[in-house]
XYZ file of C-alpha atoms in Angstrom:
180
model
C 115.844 109.755 85.448
C 118.817 110.967 83.591
C 119.027 109.838 79.918
C 122.430 109.700 78.265
C 123.316 109.589 74.560
C 124.844 106.265 74.722
C 124.368 102.983 76.537
C 126.062 102.893 79.874
C 128.113 100.313 81.788
C 125.488 99.298 84.249
C 126.821 96.261 85.868
C 126.843 96.081 89.696
C 128.765 97.373 91.619
C 128.064 100.686 89.804
C 131.129 102.380 88.592
C 129.691 105.926 89.327
C 128.964 107.953 92.412
C 125.543 109.489 93.008
C 124.814 112.053 95.636
C 121.636 113.896 96.646
C 121.747 116.873 98.934
C 118.623 118.427 100.242
C 119.074 122.122 100.935
C 118.119 123.539 104.281
C 118.370 120.080 105.948
C 121.032 117.724 107.088
C 119.991 115.210 104.502
C 122.883 114.147 102.299
C 122.460 110.841 100.495
C 125.119 108.758 98.714
C 124.572 105.841 96.279
C 124.291 103.411 99.195
C 121.376 105.325 100.755
C 119.445 105.520 97.470
C 117.689 103.003 95.321
C 119.496 103.372 92.046
C 118.513 101.805 88.623
C 120.850 101.803 85.674
C 119.483 100.429 82.472
C 120.633 101.056 78.954
C 121.101 104.803 78.586
C 119.277 105.651 81.911
C 120.170 106.228 85.472
C 117.323 106.740 87.914
C 117.037 106.805 91.689
C 114.777 107.423 94.573
C 115.541 107.976 98.247
C 115.389 104.655 100.187
C 112.678 105.185 102.628
C 114.308 102.921 105.260
C 117.099 105.537 105.749
C 114.712 107.466 108.141
C 113.840 110.562 106.159
C 111.142 112.909 107.504
C 109.040 113.430 104.361
C 107.276 116.546 105.798
C 110.606 118.102 106.444
C 111.734 118.015 102.756
C 108.424 118.981 101.219
C 108.989 122.148 99.083
C 112.854 121.997 99.501
C 115.330 122.266 96.709
C 117.737 119.342 96.143
C 120.842 118.894 94.095
C 121.849 115.659 92.333
C 125.399 114.871 91.187
C 126.273 111.797 89.189
C 129.792 110.795 88.153
C 133.028 111.122 90.182
C 131.749 112.957 93.369
C 134.672 114.130 95.827
C 138.282 114.652 95.147
C 139.234 111.208 96.382
C 136.743 109.341 94.316
C 137.795 106.854 91.724
C 134.428 106.434 90.251
C 132.976 107.693 87.075
C 130.222 107.188 84.527
C 131.433 104.941 81.620
C 129.617 104.082 78.448
C 129.338 100.525 77.263
C 132.771 100.801 75.513
C 134.470 101.985 78.720
C 134.877 105.581 77.911
C 134.576 107.907 80.930
C 132.239 111.030 80.902
C 134.375 114.160 80.970
C 132.090 116.235 83.467
C 129.702 115.180 86.161
C 126.037 115.486 85.565
C 124.743 117.968 88.109
C 121.215 119.418 88.429
C 118.789 120.851 90.930
C 115.074 120.325 91.393
C 112.404 121.042 94.116
C 110.299 118.540 95.920
C 106.562 119.350 95.542
C 104.945 120.981 98.540
C 101.841 118.902 98.977
C 99.609 118.133 102.004
C 99.998 114.311 102.419
C 96.596 114.210 104.293
C 94.864 115.218 101.206
C 96.897 113.516 98.532
C 95.885 110.285 96.688
C 98.085 107.863 94.936
C 97.627 105.464 91.978
C 99.508 102.353 91.022
C 99.138 99.226 88.928
C 98.503 96.101 90.849
C 99.201 92.541 89.586
C 98.178 89.414 91.448
C 99.674 86.260 90.127
C 98.834 82.557 90.574
C 95.145 83.249 91.211
C 92.558 81.252 89.193
C 90.455 83.795 87.079
C 88.209 83.868 84.024
C 85.908 86.487 82.501
C 83.024 84.781 84.193
C 84.290 85.221 87.842
C 86.541 88.323 87.542
C 84.045 90.693 88.973
C 83.717 88.472 92.103
C 87.477 88.769 92.813
C 87.264 92.529 93.614
C 86.729 92.185 97.310
C 89.603 89.528 97.491
C 91.948 91.876 95.577
C 91.021 94.863 97.943
C 91.808 92.747 101.071
C 95.182 91.724 99.668
C 96.014 95.409 98.947
C 94.908 96.348 102.404
C 97.118 93.651 103.840
C 100.107 94.650 101.894
C 99.754 98.329 102.704
C 98.920 97.577 106.398
C 95.674 99.423 106.274
C 92.917 99.070 108.686
C 89.383 97.699 107.825
C 88.213 101.361 108.259
C 90.340 102.294 105.234
C 88.370 100.043 102.882
C 86.455 102.791 101.231
C 89.749 104.752 100.391
C 90.649 101.959 97.868
C 89.212 102.312 94.395
C 89.825 99.761 91.625
C 89.529 99.971 87.950
C 87.639 97.027 86.377
C 89.675 93.861 87.001
C 91.187 92.182 84.092
C 92.072 88.339 83.875
C 95.252 87.459 82.001
C 96.083 83.757 80.871
C 93.551 82.435 83.470
C 95.983 82.990 86.410
C 96.843 86.720 86.628
C 94.479 89.622 87.828
C 95.589 93.257 86.972
C 93.974 96.550 88.022
C 94.839 100.158 88.730
C 94.364 100.932 92.369
C 93.767 104.510 93.662
C 94.357 105.141 97.275
C 92.231 108.146 98.271
C 93.366 110.340 101.133
C 92.266 109.724 104.752
C 89.902 112.656 104.678
C 87.629 110.698 102.375
C 86.834 108.111 105.185
C 85.330 108.568 108.638
C 88.377 110.438 109.924
C 90.061 107.688 111.681
C 92.120 106.309 108.557
C 95.820 105.931 108.562
C 97.909 108.125 106.349
C 100.466 106.415 104.304
C 103.448 108.613 105.383
């Protein structure tokens, strides 16, 4: 996420270009191949996983991000809420972490809406919540022990929330599916 000093013009279609180049690879992503969020003073992005990126190929690689008017023929730019263009592009480099995905765990907040709940029965819903998570993540029944839930909470009698930790496949019997 890049944070600017003033609110930006964030209406779609965005007025700015955004480009990510991963060094040592043929990967070059423009705004259309990225999931871009522009809100207030912030511009954030992530690589759209549907573009066919080989995650293992980019682990540990440096990448460069440029936001603004990218390319000599571009008519784009970053504008503040008053329509003033930024003078220079924002450009920076970072490096992807070099991690072993077979040993990595992941945590996320999970919300299940439109489900009857109360403090009396919330504990009984853990298996149902786990099943829904496994279905959404397309996990096999053998992956059940990889999912760890914090105590479930009921909100307003119809919303269940929890934090989910998905443990690495090495924590099960060895035939678990990796989330790559």
